[in-house]
Amino acid sequence: MKFKCSIFLVLIFKLFFAQNNSVDTLKEYTYTDLKDKFYSYNSIDKNKEARLISQYYLRKAKKENNKDQISEGYVLMHFNENQANALKYLDSLAVSTKNSTKNTYPARVYLLKGNIYFKFDNQVKALENYLIGLKYAKEKKNVRQIAIADICIAHMNNYVGKHQDAIKTFRYYLYNTDYLHESELQDIHLNLASSYQDINKLDSANILIKEGLQFTKNDEYLHNKYLSLFGLSCLKQKNYKTAIDSLTKSKKFFLTKNNDMALNYALMYLGRSYAGAGQKEKAVENFIKIDSVVKKTDNSFPEIRDVYTYLIDYYKEKNDKEKQLYYIERFLDIDKRLDSQHWYLSKELPKKYDTPNLLKEKEDIISDLESKRTILYLSVGILIIILILLSYLYFKSKKREKEQIKIAQELIQKVHENNSIQYDTLPQPEPITFEQEPETEQTPDQKEETKDKNTSIISEELTQSILRELEIFESKEQFLNKGITLGSLAKKIKTNSKYLSEIINTHKRKNFAAYLNDLRIDYAINRLTQDKRFRSYKIPFIAEELGYNNEQAFTLAFKKRTGIPLSLYLKEIDKAKDKNV
């Protein structure tokens, strides 16, 4: 059950504002105010008030020659008219918006016509107009109108028993859209609950019904629709007493409203509840009321067949042939119409709606697969590049490691070649020296200039004196003392920092910091290679022994001097010692 004749597109504009029952002051309102008041009245079936507003709205728009508002006036006017007049207003809407550049037209005209045909039980024409409206909505890429058309067609799927298809549509738009109004989502919520009842998924239906009863406490109209659904759930669970209580309330409410279809469903469920409880007379009373409503409005619905078969059997049992014949004729008349519409919808829905949707879904799947395939190829390509890069870095790292091992082995060999005696037997080991980078060749003029410059600053005698002091500094391993600076060393050898710095730069071809670090690292290389005990110390202690303030300064100086990490050098020493054992 869907309350299927409710006009879904009314909800596009539906907002809830405080009501003012007087329409004598309409001149004070803007078009927006008038429209809001119209939909507020229309949503609670105050048709007289709504019609007065729509009539004034259209007159005002025509008087002002406001074409856009004239179109809106035709929309408002069509809602509370009979089928013929409603279609005339929509035809006028089509003419007035023929050259409109808005993306709502012409789809809006066809969707509204579809609702009118649906309301007056012409499902064939309703489907035709919904499909045309959907086509134009897709052309204009109007997602809201596409949603409205899909939802209207979902109602028709319910009509022909394709409840799963309807549920799929309702669920999608209820949980995956942010462009539908709250009132539209409430309508979808209601119809999803009803669709779950159609396939007897009562747990899912009851969850939605409970939610609906909660959030519609301030909306008496919608609340009673949920109350009808609650009654149906109780009926399906054979809880007839609770079903009768709920449906009686719903029936009383809709008797005062202009919603015949909602009333018919409340009456039908109430009658079935009485029948289930064994109260046949009360069941018949409600079913007869349904027939009178259907006869008056000429609007049928698929479930009404069961109403007539019950009445036929009831009067057959009572041997009331006159009434039995009457309801047989009513049944045959309604059944013929329902069969005709059901046959058409069952044939056309798959061909004109399901198949195009499936083809689009197929195209989307193919496009998605192609995108995934492209992403896969791209990912594989990136992975290959990463593997190549990692392989390159790995082999480069291995090559560098081999080069560093070779350097370490050469250093160890050089230490042994220069001095094969163990270090702890020597009072003063001679530090190894490293090959210096070849001095850049100078021109004769440059040599002369350098010579003149040097001799003009420091005398040869002073130079030799300082060099002798440096030899003593090196031989006595005073470079191992902590806190040595250029100033402190200059003071010790009784010269100034400037002279000492210049002589170190000229004769040692390095600045003071490099000179001091090289002495310490050369010493470390010798002693680490030959002194097993010294080698067993922790790095911070070794650093302190060499005059460094911390481990990091030592390891950085070692790497800078040798080009290899300290850890690798120590590892290679151990390997060399193991081979010699």
Short mmCIF file of C-alpha atoms in Angstrom, two decimals, residues 25-396:
data_model
loop_
_atom_site.label_atom_id
_atom_site.label_comp_id
_atom_site.label_asym_id
_atom_site.label_seq_id
_atom_site.Cartn_x
_atom_site.Cartn_y
_atom_site.Cartn_z
CA THR A 25 -5.31 40.48 3.33
CA LEU A 26 -3.68 38.65 0.40
CA LYS A 27 -2.52 41.93 -1.12
CA GLU A 28 0.01 42.22 1.68
CA TYR A 29 1.80 39.04 0.59
CA THR A 30 4.55 38.54 -1.96
CA TYR A 31 4.38 35.76 -4.54
CA THR A 32 6.63 33.63 -2.35
CA ASP A 33 4.39 34.19 0.68
CA LEU A 34 1.29 33.32 -1.32
CA LYS A 35 2.88 30.17 -2.66
CA ASP A 36 3.98 29.07 0.80
CA LYS A 37 0.52 29.62 2.22
CA PHE A 38 -1.07 27.75 -0.68
CA TYR A 39 1.03 24.64 -0.16
CA SER A 40 0.49 24.79 3.58
CA TYR A 41 -3.28 24.78 3.11
CA ASN A 42 -3.13 22.22 0.33
CA SER A 43 -1.03 19.80 2.40
CA ILE A 44 -3.77 19.59 5.06
CA ASP A 45 -6.64 19.40 2.56
CA LYS A 46 -7.94 22.92 3.19
CA ASN A 47 -8.91 23.06 -0.45
CA LYS A 48 -11.24 26.05 -0.24
CA GLU A 49 -8.56 28.29 1.26
CA ALA A 50 -5.93 26.93 -1.14
CA ARG A 51 -8.18 27.59 -4.15
CA LEU A 52 -8.81 31.21 -3.08
CA ILE A 53 -5.07 31.82 -2.86
CA SER A 54 -4.35 30.19 -6.24
CA GLN A 55 -7.09 32.24 -7.93
CA TYR A 56 -5.76 35.49 -6.45
CA TYR A 57 -2.18 34.50 -7.36
CA LEU A 58 -3.05 33.97 -11.04
CA ARG A 59 -5.10 37.19 -11.25
CA LYS A 60 -2.27 39.19 -9.68
CA ALA A 61 0.32 37.70 -12.08
CA LYS A 62 -1.83 38.38 -15.15
CA LYS A 63 -2.55 41.93 -14.01
CA GLU A 64 1.19 42.58 -13.63
CA ASN A 65 1.94 40.66 -16.85
CA ASN A 66 4.54 38.65 -14.92
CA LYS A 67 5.12 35.64 -17.19
CA ASP A 68 7.05 33.56 -14.67
CA GLN A 69 4.41 34.05 -12.00
CA ILE A 70 1.59 33.39 -14.48
CA SER A 71 3.18 29.98 -15.04
CA GLU A 72 3.31 29.40 -11.28
CA GLY A 73 -0.33 30.46 -11.06
CA TYR A 74 -1.32 27.73 -13.55
CA VAL A 75 0.55 25.21 -11.41
CA LEU A 76 -1.30 26.28 -8.26
CA MET A 77 -4.68 26.32 -10.01
CA HIS A 78 -4.45 22.76 -11.31
CA PHE A 79 -4.13 21.07 -7.92
CA ASN A 80 -7.71 21.22 -6.66
CA GLU A 81 -9.58 20.81 -9.94
CA ASN A 82 -11.20 17.85 -11.61
CA GLN A 83 -9.18 15.99 -14.21
CA ALA A 84 -10.39 17.97 -17.23
CA ASN A 85 -9.82 21.40 -15.68
CA ALA A 86 -6.49 20.38 -14.15
CA LEU A 87 -5.23 19.28 -17.56
CA LYS A 88 -6.41 22.56 -19.11
CA TYR A 89 -4.33 24.55 -16.63
CA LEU A 90 -1.33 22.34 -17.34
CA ASP A 91 -1.83 22.84 -21.08
CA SER A 92 -1.77 26.60 -20.40
CA LEU A 93 1.43 26.04 -18.41
CA ALA A 94 2.96 24.24 -21.40
CA VAL A 95 2.12 27.17 -23.69
CA SER A 96 3.41 29.84 -21.28
CA THR A 97 6.73 28.01 -20.76
CA LYS A 98 7.26 26.87 -24.34
CA ASN A 99 10.25 29.17 -24.81
CA SER A 100 11.46 28.99 -21.22
CA THR A 101 15.21 28.59 -20.71
CA LYS A 102 14.75 27.18 -17.20
CA ASN A 103 15.96 23.62 -16.76
CA THR A 104 12.65 22.67 -15.10
CA TYR A 105 10.73 22.85 -18.38
CA PRO A 106 9.19 21.10 -20.21
CA ALA A 107 9.74 18.16 -17.80
CA ARG A 108 7.68 19.84 -15.08
CA VAL A 109 4.57 19.95 -17.27
CA TYR A 110 4.70 16.23 -18.04
CA LEU A 111 5.45 15.19 -14.47
CA LEU A 112 2.50 17.21 -13.18
CA LYS A 113 0.26 15.72 -15.88
CA GLY A 114 1.44 12.28 -14.85
CA ASN A 115 0.33 13.02 -11.30
CA ILE A 116 -3.10 14.13 -12.45
CA TYR A 117 -3.63 10.96 -14.48
CA PHE A 118 -2.34 8.88 -11.56
CA LYS A 119 -4.70 10.67 -9.17
CA PHE A 120 -7.70 9.96 -11.39
CA ASP A 121 -6.75 6.30 -11.90
CA ASN A 122 -5.48 6.49 -15.47
CA GLN A 123 -2.24 4.60 -14.95
CA VAL A 124 -1.55 4.25 -18.69
CA LYS A 125 -1.51 8.00 -19.31
CA ALA A 126 0.33 8.56 -16.04
CA LEU A 127 3.20 6.29 -17.10
CA GLU A 128 3.39 7.90 -20.56
CA ASN A 129 3.77 11.37 -19.06
CA TYR A 130 6.23 10.26 -16.37
CA LEU A 131 8.47 8.72 -19.02
CA ILE A 132 8.37 11.87 -21.17
CA GLY A 133 9.08 14.01 -18.12
CA LEU A 134 11.99 11.75 -17.19
CA LYS A 135 13.42 12.05 -20.70
CA TYR A 136 13.39 15.87 -20.58
CA ALA A 137 14.74 15.93 -17.02
CA LYS A 138 17.70 13.84 -18.12
CA GLU A 139 18.27 16.08 -21.15
CA LYS A 140 18.35 19.13 -18.87
CA LYS A 141 20.37 17.23 -16.22
CA ASN A 142 17.85 18.23 -13.55
CA VAL A 143 18.63 15.74 -10.78
CA ARG A 144 15.62 16.69 -8.66
CA GLN A 145 13.19 16.08 -11.51
CA ILE A 146 14.93 12.80 -12.35
CA ALA A 147 14.43 11.78 -8.72
CA ILE A 148 10.76 12.83 -8.76
CA ALA A 149 10.13 10.86 -11.97
CA ASP A 150 11.89 7.77 -10.62
CA ILE A 151 9.87 7.93 -7.41
CA CYS A 152 6.57 8.35 -9.27
CA ILE A 153 7.44 5.35 -11.44
CA ALA A 154 8.35 3.42 -8.28
CA HIS A 155 4.73 3.94 -7.16
CA MET A 156 3.65 2.35 -10.43
CA ASN A 157 5.98 -0.59 -9.86
CA ASN A 158 4.20 -1.10 -6.55
CA TYR A 159 0.89 -0.91 -8.40
CA VAL A 160 1.82 -3.90 -10.59
CA GLY A 161 3.41 -5.84 -7.73
CA LYS A 162 7.07 -5.10 -8.49
CA HIS A 163 7.69 -4.19 -4.89
CA GLN A 164 11.40 -5.03 -4.86
CA ASP A 165 12.03 -2.57 -7.69
CA ALA A 166 10.06 0.09 -5.83
CA ILE A 167 12.00 -0.58 -2.62
CA LYS A 168 15.30 -0.24 -4.48
CA THR A 169 14.27 3.21 -5.74
CA PHE A 170 12.85 4.39 -2.42
CA ARG A 171 15.92 3.25 -0.49
CA TYR A 172 18.30 4.94 -2.91
CA TYR A 173 16.62 8.33 -2.76
CA LEU A 174 15.96 8.17 0.98
CA TYR A 175 19.56 7.47 1.96
CA ASN A 176 21.69 8.82 -0.91
CA THR A 177 20.45 12.28 -1.85
CA ASP A 178 20.92 15.75 -0.44
CA TYR A 179 18.77 17.64 -2.95
CA LEU A 180 15.29 16.48 -1.89
CA HIS A 181 13.24 18.48 0.60
CA GLU A 182 12.54 17.13 4.07
CA SER A 183 8.85 16.69 3.26
CA GLU A 184 9.74 14.71 0.14
CA LEU A 185 12.03 12.44 2.14
CA GLN A 186 9.22 11.90 4.65
CA ASP A 187 6.95 10.79 1.81
CA ILE A 188 9.62 8.35 0.58
CA HIS A 189 10.12 7.09 4.15
CA LEU A 190 6.39 6.37 4.43
CA ASN A 191 6.21 4.54 1.11
CA LEU A 192 9.33 2.50 1.84
CA ALA A 193 7.72 1.26 5.06
CA SER A 194 4.56 0.37 3.12
CA SER A 195 6.57 -1.45 0.44
CA TYR A 196 8.32 -3.56 3.08
CA GLN A 197 4.87 -4.57 4.33
CA ASP A 198 3.93 -5.61 0.79
CA ILE A 199 6.71 -8.23 0.80
CA ASN A 200 6.09 -9.10 4.48
CA LYS A 201 9.42 -7.73 5.72
CA LEU A 202 7.66 -6.60 8.87
CA ASP A 203 10.80 -6.05 10.96
CA SER A 204 12.13 -3.51 8.46
CA ALA A 205 8.68 -1.96 8.05
CA ASN A 206 8.10 -1.65 11.79
CA ILE A 207 11.42 0.12 12.33
CA LEU A 208 10.42 2.77 9.78
CA ILE A 209 6.88 3.01 11.15
CA LYS A 210 8.20 3.55 14.67
CA GLU A 211 10.49 6.30 13.36
CA GLY A 212 7.62 7.83 11.40
CA LEU A 213 5.24 7.92 14.37
CA GLN A 214 7.97 9.64 16.35
CA PHE A 215 8.93 12.39 13.90
CA THR A 216 5.32 13.16 12.83
CA LYS A 217 3.93 13.93 16.28
CA ASN A 218 3.39 17.52 15.18
CA ASP A 219 2.01 16.56 11.75
CA GLU A 220 -1.42 15.05 12.34
CA TYR A 221 -1.99 14.25 8.67
CA LEU A 222 1.20 12.26 8.13
CA HIS A 223 0.97 10.78 11.63
CA ASN A 224 -2.35 9.14 10.76
CA LYS A 225 -0.87 7.63 7.62
CA TYR A 226 1.79 5.97 9.78
CA LEU A 227 -0.97 4.96 12.18
CA SER A 228 -2.66 3.11 9.28
CA LEU A 229 0.60 1.31 8.50
CA PHE A 230 0.99 0.41 12.17
CA GLY A 231 -2.51 -1.05 12.08
CA LEU A 232 -1.61 -3.09 8.99
CA SER A 233 1.48 -4.50 10.73
CA CYS A 234 -0.66 -5.51 13.70
CA LEU A 235 -3.16 -7.09 11.28
CA LYS A 236 -0.41 -9.11 9.56
CA GLN A 237 0.78 -10.27 12.99
CA LYS A 238 -2.83 -11.21 13.89
CA ASN A 239 -2.91 -8.68 16.71
CA TYR A 240 -6.45 -7.74 15.74
CA LYS A 241 -7.42 -5.70 18.80
CA THR A 242 -4.47 -3.29 18.49
CA ALA A 243 -4.98 -3.15 14.73
CA ILE A 244 -8.66 -2.21 15.16
CA ASP A 245 -7.83 0.50 17.71
CA SER A 246 -5.18 2.12 15.49
CA LEU A 247 -7.15 1.85 12.25
CA THR A 248 -10.33 3.22 13.84
CA LYS A 249 -8.42 6.37 14.81
CA SER A 250 -6.95 6.65 11.33
CA LYS A 251 -10.35 6.10 9.70
CA LYS A 252 -12.01 8.83 11.79
CA PHE A 253 -9.28 11.27 10.84
CA PHE A 254 -9.43 10.63 7.08
CA LEU A 255 -13.25 10.78 7.06
CA THR A 256 -12.80 14.51 7.73
CA LYS A 257 -10.15 14.99 5.03
CA ASN A 258 -10.15 15.09 1.27
CA ASN A 259 -7.97 12.02 0.76
CA ASP A 260 -10.21 9.23 -0.47
CA MET A 261 -7.38 6.79 -1.12
CA ALA A 262 -5.96 7.11 2.40
CA LEU A 263 -9.50 6.60 3.71
CA ASN A 264 -10.02 3.53 1.49
CA TYR A 265 -6.88 1.84 2.78
CA ALA A 266 -7.78 2.59 6.40
CA LEU A 267 -11.26 1.14 5.78
CA MET A 268 -9.86 -1.93 4.02
CA TYR A 269 -7.35 -2.75 6.76
CA LEU A 270 -9.96 -2.11 9.42
CA GLY A 271 -12.43 -4.43 7.65
CA ARG A 272 -9.79 -7.15 7.33
CA SER A 273 -8.98 -6.77 11.04
CA TYR A 274 -12.63 -7.22 11.96
CA ALA A 275 -12.80 -10.23 9.64
CA GLY A 276 -9.73 -11.71 11.32
CA ALA A 277 -11.32 -11.14 14.72
CA GLY A 278 -14.49 -12.95 13.54
CA GLN A 279 -16.65 -9.82 13.43
CA LYS A 280 -17.98 -10.25 9.89
CA GLU A 281 -20.72 -7.64 10.09
CA LYS A 282 -18.27 -4.89 11.00
CA ALA A 283 -15.92 -6.08 8.28
CA VAL A 284 -18.73 -5.85 5.73
CA GLU A 285 -19.71 -2.41 7.00
CA ASN A 286 -16.23 -1.06 6.24
CA PHE A 287 -15.99 -2.85 2.89
CA ILE A 288 -19.33 -1.42 1.76
CA LYS A 289 -18.05 2.04 2.65
CA ILE A 290 -15.03 1.43 0.37
CA ASP A 291 -17.30 0.53 -2.53
CA SER A 292 -19.29 3.73 -2.08
CA VAL A 293 -16.10 5.84 -2.10
CA VAL A 294 -14.74 4.06 -5.20
CA LYS A 295 -18.06 4.42 -6.96
CA LYS A 296 -18.14 8.15 -6.20
CA THR A 297 -14.54 8.89 -7.22
CA ASP A 298 -14.15 6.18 -9.87
CA ASN A 299 -10.68 5.51 -8.45
CA SER A 300 -9.72 1.89 -7.89
CA PHE A 301 -6.68 0.12 -6.49
CA PRO A 302 -5.42 -3.48 -6.90
CA GLU A 303 -6.27 -4.67 -3.37
CA ILE A 304 -9.95 -3.82 -3.84
CA ARG A 305 -10.49 -7.19 -5.54
CA ASP A 306 -10.25 -8.86 -2.13
CA VAL A 307 -12.90 -6.49 -0.79
CA TYR A 308 -15.40 -7.53 -3.47
CA THR A 309 -14.68 -11.25 -3.18
CA TYR A 310 -15.31 -11.00 0.58
CA LEU A 311 -18.62 -9.19 0.00
CA ILE A 312 -19.65 -11.71 -2.68
CA ASP A 313 -18.94 -14.64 -0.36
CA TYR A 314 -20.66 -12.91 2.57
CA TYR A 315 -23.91 -12.30 0.68
CA LYS A 316 -23.76 -15.75 -0.89
CA GLU A 317 -23.64 -17.16 2.63
CA LYS A 318 -26.58 -14.93 3.55
CA ASN A 319 -28.39 -16.08 0.39
CA ASP A 320 -28.87 -12.45 -0.62
CA LYS A 321 -28.69 -12.96 -4.37
CA GLU A 322 -29.46 -9.36 -5.25
CA LYS A 323 -26.48 -7.97 -3.36
CA GLN A 324 -24.36 -10.93 -4.39
CA LEU A 325 -25.06 -10.11 -8.04
CA TYR A 326 -24.39 -6.41 -7.47
CA TYR A 327 -20.93 -7.05 -6.03
CA ILE A 328 -20.15 -9.60 -8.74
CA GLU A 329 -20.86 -6.93 -11.34
CA ARG A 330 -18.80 -4.38 -9.40
CA PHE A 331 -15.96 -6.88 -9.16
CA LEU A 332 -16.02 -7.66 -12.88
CA ASP A 333 -16.09 -3.99 -13.81
CA ILE A 334 -13.19 -3.07 -11.51
CA ASP A 335 -11.24 -6.22 -12.37
CA LYS A 336 -11.46 -5.51 -16.10
CA ARG A 337 -10.12 -2.01 -15.60
CA LEU A 338 -7.35 -3.17 -13.27
CA ASP A 339 -6.36 -5.99 -15.63
CA SER A 340 -6.18 -3.60 -18.55
CA GLN A 341 -3.96 -1.18 -16.67
CA HIS A 342 -1.91 -3.94 -15.07
CA TRP A 343 -1.28 -5.56 -18.47
CA TYR A 344 -0.18 -2.28 -20.00
CA LEU A 345 2.05 -1.30 -17.10
CA SER A 346 3.55 -4.78 -16.84
CA LYS A 347 4.43 -4.62 -20.53
CA GLU A 348 5.53 -0.99 -20.81
CA LEU A 349 7.43 -0.54 -17.55
CA PRO A 350 10.14 -3.09 -18.41
CA LYS A 351 10.35 -1.93 -22.03
CA LYS A 352 10.33 1.84 -21.55
CA TYR A 353 11.78 2.23 -18.06
CA ASP A 354 13.59 -0.87 -16.81
CA THR A 355 15.37 -1.69 -20.09
CA PRO A 356 16.73 1.84 -20.67
CA ASN A 357 17.87 1.92 -17.06
CA LEU A 358 19.55 -1.46 -17.45
CA LEU A 359 21.26 -0.30 -20.64
CA LYS A 360 22.51 2.80 -18.83
CA GLU A 361 23.59 0.63 -15.91
CA LYS A 362 25.43 -1.59 -18.40
CA GLU A 363 27.18 1.45 -19.89
CA ASP A 364 28.07 2.67 -16.40
CA ILE A 365 29.49 -0.75 -15.50
CA ILE A 366 31.53 -0.88 -18.73
CA SER A 367 32.78 2.66 -18.10
CA ASP A 368 33.58 1.75 -14.50
CA LEU A 369 35.45 -1.38 -15.59
CA GLU A 370 37.41 0.61 -18.16
CA SER A 371 38.27 3.18 -15.51
CA LYS A 372 39.33 0.43 -13.14
CA ARG A 373 41.36 -1.20 -15.91
CA THR A 374 43.06 2.13 -16.62
CA ILE A 375 43.75 2.59 -12.92
CA LEU A 376 45.07 -0.98 -12.76
CA TYR A 377 47.44 -0.42 -15.69
CA LEU A 378 48.54 2.87 -14.19
CA SER A 379 49.05 1.25 -10.80
CA VAL A 380 51.04 -1.62 -12.33
CA GLY A 381 53.13 0.89 -14.27
CA ILE A 382 53.80 2.92 -11.14
CA LEU A 383 54.58 -0.29 -9.23
CA ILE A 384 57.08 -1.34 -11.92
CA ILE A 385 58.70 2.09 -11.79
CA ILE A 386 58.88 1.86 -8.00
CA LEU A 387 60.38 -1.64 -8.22
CA ILE A 388 62.94 -0.44 -10.77
CA LEU A 389 63.75 2.54 -8.57
CA LEU A 390 64.01 0.36 -5.46
CA SER A 391 66.18 -2.12 -7.36
CA TYR A 392 68.38 0.72 -8.56
CA LEU A 393 68.65 2.11 -5.04
CA TYR A 394 69.33 -1.38 -3.67
CA PHE A 395 72.10 -2.13 -6.15
CA LYS A 396 73.48 1.38 -5.73
#
